[in-house]
Amino acid sequence: METESLEELNKLLAKVTYTSTVYHIHTGDLVNFLFEHHQAVFPIVIRQPTLPVLYDVGTDINDHVTVATKTFMRYKELKVLISSLRRYYKDMTLIVADDSFESEKITEENVQQYIMPGGQGWFAGRNLAVSQVTTKYFLWVDDDFLFTDQTKIEALVEVMEAIPELDVVGGSVTGNQFYFSLPYEEGDELTGGCLHRKSNGKFNSIPNFPRCHMVNGVVNFFLARTDAVSRVRFDPKLKRVAHSEMFMDGLGRLMVASCGHVSIGHQPRSANADYAKFRHPAQSEMEYKNQLHFFKNHLKCILYG
C-alpha cells in the first residue's frame, strides 16, 4: 500500500490483517511498515488456540479433589492412612498405585487400587496414580501419613481457586513445610548451567493468605491441578531417590506455593523387615540420579543447601 497522506495511511492500517501461509502451532513473524523516513516493525505471535479443559466441580469437596498415593510393602500403614482419611472425608476417592512384590487386595469403598509389576518405583507409581485422576485437583500424600483435624483440604482448594495461576500448593507434615527454591543460572550450549536447591528458600507471600509464600518446590503433601502436573510428569527412571526432581523438571512451568496453615500427620515408624531392605538406596542409585540430572537438564553443577 502506498499513500502520501498520513490520515489515509492510518485508515488503511486499521484494516490490515495478517494471515500465516504456513501452519505452525507456536511461532512468530515480523511485519515491516515504511512511511517516508520512518520504519515500524511489529512482532506477530502465531499460536494455535487450545481447547479449554473443564471439570465438573459438583456440589462438594469430593467432586473437586481425589487423594493419590503410592505404596510399596506397607499395607499396615496404608490401612491406617485410609482409616484416617475416612474419619474426615468418608466419600472422597483414594487412588493407590501399588508396586509391592506380593500384593494385597484393598477392598475399602471409594479406593481404587492399581497393581503394578513389583518394584517399578516411586515416580512410575506417581505417574500411574495421577493418570487415573478425573477431578480438577489431586491431593498427594505418602502411604504412612495420617489425616488429622488440621488436614483441611478445603483450605488448600480456597488458595488455588483464589489464585488461578497456581499449579501446586503444599502444606506441612507434622509442622515441617520443607519448601525450597531453585535458583538456576543458564550456561552455554557446551558446559550447561548451574542449579541450586536452596532449602527454606521462598519468595513473596500471597495476597490475602499471609501464611502462604511462593516457592519452587514443596513437601510430599500437596494439592495440585491435575492437568498442569500431568504435563510435567514424574521421571520413571527415578525409582527410589526422588522428590525434588519433579519440581526441577517443572521449573518455569509450574507455579508453586507453600502454606503453613494446613498440615497432615505422620504415623509412628514401625518395624518392617521386608520394607527395610529397600528403604535406603544404594550409593549407585544416588550416583545415577546425579548423572541423570547432569545429562537430562544439561547441568555442569548442582548445589544443595
CSV table of N, CA, C and O in Angstrom, one decimal, residues 67-69 77 80-82 84-89 92 94 139-153 156 169-177 219-223 259-267:
chain,number,residue,atom,x,y,z
A,67,VAL,N,-7.7,-38.0,46.3
A,67,VAL,CA,-6.4,-38.3,47.1
A,67,VAL,C,-5.6,-39.3,46.3
A,67,VAL,O,-6.2,-40.3,45.8
A,68,ALA,N,-4.3,-39.2,46.2
A,68,ALA,CA,-3.5,-40.1,45.5
A,68,ALA,C,-2.3,-40.5,46.3
A,68,ALA,O,-1.7,-39.6,47.0
A,69,THR,N,-1.9,-41.8,46.3
A,69,THR,CA,-0.7,-42.2,47.0
A,69,THR,C,0.0,-43.4,46.3
A,69,THR,O,-0.6,-44.0,45.4
A,77,GLU,N,0.5,-49.6,57.2
A,77,GLU,CA,0.4,-48.1,57.2
A,77,GLU,C,-0.6,-47.6,56.2
A,77,GLU,O,-1.3,-46.6,56.5
A,80,VAL,N,-4.0,-47.6,57.9
A,80,VAL,CA,-4.2,-46.6,58.8
A,80,VAL,C,-4.4,-45.2,58.1
A,80,VAL,O,-5.3,-44.4,58.6
A,81,LEU,N,-3.7,-45.0,57.0
A,81,LEU,CA,-4.0,-43.8,56.2
A,81,LEU,C,-5.4,-43.8,55.8
A,81,LEU,O,-6.1,-42.7,55.9
A,82,ILE,N,-5.9,-44.9,55.2
A,82,ILE,CA,-7.3,-44.9,54.7
A,82,ILE,C,-8.3,-44.6,55.9
A,82,ILE,O,-9.3,-43.9,55.7
A,84,SER,N,-7.8,-42.9,58.6
A,84,SER,CA,-7.8,-41.5,59.0
A,84,SER,C,-8.5,-40.6,57.9
A,84,SER,O,-9.1,-39.7,58.3
A,85,LEU,N,-8.3,-41.0,56.7
A,85,LEU,CA,-9.0,-40.2,55.6
A,85,LEU,C,-10.5,-40.3,55.8
A,85,LEU,O,-11.2,-39.3,55.7
A,86,ARG,N,-11.0,-41.5,56.0
A,86,ARG,CA,-12.4,-41.7,56.2
A,86,ARG,C,-13.0,-41.0,57.4
A,86,ARG,O,-14.2,-40.7,57.4
A,87,ARG,N,-12.2,-40.7,58.4
A,87,ARG,CA,-12.7,-40.0,59.6
A,87,ARG,C,-13.1,-38.6,59.2
A,87,ARG,O,-14.0,-38.1,59.8
A,88,TYR,N,-12.5,-38.0,58.2
A,88,TYR,CA,-12.8,-36.6,57.8
A,88,TYR,C,-13.4,-36.5,56.4
A,88,TYR,O,-14.1,-35.5,56.2
A,89,TYR,N,-13.1,-37.4,55.5
A,89,TYR,CA,-13.6,-37.4,54.2
A,89,TYR,C,-14.1,-38.8,53.8
A,89,TYR,O,-13.4,-39.5,53.1
A,92,MET,N,-14.5,-39.4,49.8
A,92,MET,CA,-13.5,-39.0,48.8
A,92,MET,C,-12.8,-40.2,48.2
A,92,MET,O,-12.4,-41.1,48.9
A,94,LEU,N,-9.8,-42.3,46.8
A,94,LEU,CA,-8.4,-42.5,47.0
A,94,LEU,C,-7.9,-43.4,46.0
A,94,LEU,O,-8.4,-44.6,45.8
A,139,LEU,N,-4.8,-34.5,45.7
A,139,LEU,CA,-4.0,-34.3,46.9
A,139,LEU,C,-3.0,-35.4,47.0
A,139,LEU,O,-3.4,-36.6,47.2
A,140,TRP,N,-1.7,-35.1,47.0
A,140,TRP,CA,-0.7,-36.2,47.1
A,140,TRP,C,-0.4,-36.4,48.6
A,140,TRP,O,-0.1,-35.4,49.3
A,141,VAL,N,-0.3,-37.6,49.0
A,141,VAL,CA,0.1,-38.0,50.4
A,141,VAL,C,0.9,-39.2,50.3
A,141,VAL,O,0.8,-40.0,49.4
A,142,ASP,N,1.8,-39.4,51.3
A,142,ASP,CA,2.6,-40.7,51.4
A,142,ASP,C,1.7,-41.7,52.1
A,142,ASP,O,0.7,-41.4,52.8
A,143,ASP,N,2.0,-43.0,51.9
A,143,ASP,CA,1.2,-44.0,52.5
A,143,ASP,C,1.3,-44.2,54.0
A,143,ASP,O,0.5,-44.9,54.6
A,144,ASP,N,2.2,-43.5,54.6
A,144,ASP,CA,2.3,-43.5,56.1
A,144,ASP,C,1.9,-42.2,56.7
A,144,ASP,O,2.3,-41.9,57.9
A,145,PHE,N,1.2,-41.4,56.0
A,145,PHE,CA,0.7,-40.1,56.6
A,145,PHE,C,-0.6,-40.4,57.4
A,145,PHE,O,-1.1,-41.5,57.3
A,146,LEU,N,-1.1,-39.4,58.1
A,146,LEU,CA,-2.2,-39.5,58.9
A,146,LEU,C,-3.1,-38.2,58.9
A,146,LEU,O,-2.6,-37.2,59.2
A,147,PHE,N,-4.3,-38.4,58.4
A,147,PHE,CA,-5.2,-37.2,58.3
A,147,PHE,C,-5.6,-36.8,59.8
A,147,PHE,O,-5.9,-37.7,60.6
A,148,THR,N,-5.6,-35.5,60.0
A,148,THR,CA,-6.0,-35.0,61.4
A,148,THR,C,-7.0,-33.9,61.2
A,148,THR,O,-7.4,-33.5,60.1
A,149,ASP,N,-7.4,-33.3,62.3
A,149,ASP,CA,-8.3,-32.2,62.2
A,149,ASP,C,-7.7,-30.9,61.6
A,149,ASP,O,-8.4,-29.9,61.4
A,150,GLN,N,-6.4,-31.0,61.4
A,150,GLN,CA,-5.7,-29.8,60.7
A,150,GLN,C,-5.5,-30.1,59.2
A,150,GLN,O,-5.0,-29.2,58.6
A,151,THR,N,-6.0,-31.2,58.8
A,151,THR,CA,-5.8,-31.5,57.3
A,151,THR,C,-7.1,-31.0,56.6
A,151,THR,O,-8.0,-31.8,56.3
A,152,LYS,N,-7.1,-29.7,56.4
A,152,LYS,CA,-8.2,-29.0,55.8
A,152,LYS,C,-8.0,-28.9,54.3
A,152,LYS,O,-7.4,-27.9,53.8
A,153,ILE,N,-8.5,-29.9,53.5
A,153,ILE,CA,-8.3,-29.9,52.1
A,153,ILE,C,-9.0,-28.6,51.5
A,153,ILE,O,-8.5,-28.0,50.6
A,156,LEU,N,-6.8,-25.6,51.2
A,156,LEU,CA,-5.9,-25.6,50.1
A,156,LEU,C,-6.6,-25.3,48.7
A,156,LEU,O,-6.1,-24.5,47.9
A,169,VAL,N,0.1,-26.4,45.6
A,169,VAL,CA,0.1,-25.7,46.9
A,169,VAL,C,0.5,-26.8,47.9
A,169,VAL,O,-0.3,-27.8,48.1
A,170,GLY,N,1.6,-26.7,48.6
A,170,GLY,CA,2.0,-27.6,49.6
A,170,GLY,C,1.6,-27.2,51.0
A,170,GLY,O,1.4,-26.0,51.2
A,171,GLY,N,1.4,-28.2,51.9
A,171,GLY,CA,1.1,-27.9,53.3
A,171,GLY,C,2.3,-28.3,54.1
A,171,GLY,O,3.5,-28.2,53.7
A,172,SER,N,2.1,-28.7,55.3
A,172,SER,CA,3.2,-29.1,56.2
A,172,SER,C,2.9,-30.5,56.7
A,172,SER,O,1.7,-31.0,56.8
A,173,VAL,N,3.9,-31.3,57.0
A,173,VAL,CA,3.8,-32.6,57.6
A,173,VAL,C,4.4,-32.5,59.0
A,173,VAL,O,5.6,-32.3,59.2
A,174,THR,N,3.5,-32.7,60.0
A,174,THR,CA,3.8,-32.6,61.4
A,174,THR,C,4.6,-31.3,61.7
A,174,THR,O,5.6,-31.3,62.4
A,175,GLY,N,4.1,-30.2,61.0
A,175,GLY,CA,4.8,-28.9,61.3
A,175,GLY,C,5.9,-28.6,60.4
A,175,GLY,O,6.4,-27.5,60.4
A,176,ASN,N,6.4,-29.5,59.6
A,176,ASN,CA,7.5,-29.3,58.7
A,176,ASN,C,7.0,-29.0,57.3
A,176,ASN,O,6.5,-29.9,56.6
A,177,GLN,N,7.2,-27.8,56.8
A,177,GLN,CA,6.8,-27.4,55.4
A,177,GLN,C,7.7,-27.9,54.4
A,177,GLN,O,7.3,-28.2,53.2
A,219,VAL,N,6.9,-30.1,50.1
A,219,VAL,CA,6.9,-31.4,50.8
A,219,VAL,C,6.0,-32.4,50.0
A,219,VAL,O,5.2,-32.0,49.2
A,220,ASN,N,6.0,-33.6,50.4
A,220,ASN,CA,5.2,-34.7,49.8
A,220,ASN,C,3.7,-34.6,50.2
A,220,ASN,O,3.0,-35.7,50.1
A,221,PHE,N,3.3,-33.5,50.6
A,221,PHE,CA,1.9,-33.3,50.9
A,221,PHE,C,1.4,-32.0,50.2
A,221,PHE,O,1.8,-30.9,50.6
A,222,PHE,N,0.8,-32.2,49.0
A,222,PHE,CA,0.4,-31.0,48.2
A,222,PHE,C,-0.8,-31.3,47.4
A,222,PHE,O,-1.2,-32.4,47.1
A,223,LEU,N,-1.5,-30.1,47.2
A,223,LEU,CA,-2.7,-30.1,46.3
A,223,LEU,C,-2.2,-29.6,44.9
A,223,LEU,O,-1.5,-28.6,44.9
A,259,CYS,N,2.0,-23.4,52.1
A,259,CYS,CA,1.1,-22.8,53.1
A,259,CYS,C,1.3,-23.5,54.4
A,259,CYS,O,1.3,-24.7,54.5
A,260,GLY,N,1.4,-22.7,55.5
A,260,GLY,CA,1.6,-23.2,56.8
A,260,GLY,C,0.4,-23.5,57.6
A,260,GLY,O,0.5,-24.0,58.7
A,261,HIS,N,-0.8,-23.2,57.0
A,261,HIS,CA,-2.0,-23.3,57.9
A,261,HIS,C,-2.7,-24.6,57.6
A,261,HIS,O,-3.8,-24.8,58.2
A,262,VAL,N,-2.2,-25.5,56.8
A,262,VAL,CA,-2.8,-26.8,56.6
A,262,VAL,C,-1.7,-27.9,56.8
A,262,VAL,O,-0.6,-27.8,56.2
A,263,SER,N,-2.0,-28.9,57.6
A,263,SER,CA,-1.0,-29.9,57.9
A,263,SER,C,-1.6,-31.3,57.9
A,263,SER,O,-2.8,-31.5,58.0
A,264,ILE,N,-0.7,-32.3,57.8
A,264,ILE,CA,-1.1,-33.7,57.9
A,264,ILE,C,-0.1,-34.3,58.9
A,264,ILE,O,1.0,-33.9,59.0
A,265,GLY,N,-0.6,-35.4,59.5
A,265,GLY,CA,0.3,-36.1,60.5
A,265,GLY,C,1.1,-37.2,59.8
A,265,GLY,O,0.9,-37.5,58.6
A,266,HIS,N,2.0,-37.7,60.6
A,266,HIS,CA,2.9,-38.8,60.1
A,266,HIS,C,2.8,-40.0,61.2
A,266,HIS,O,2.9,-39.7,62.4
A,267,GLN,N,2.6,-41.2,60.7
A,267,GLN,CA,2.4,-42.3,61.6
A,267,GLN,C,3.8,-42.6,62.2
A,267,GLN,O,4.8,-42.4,61.6
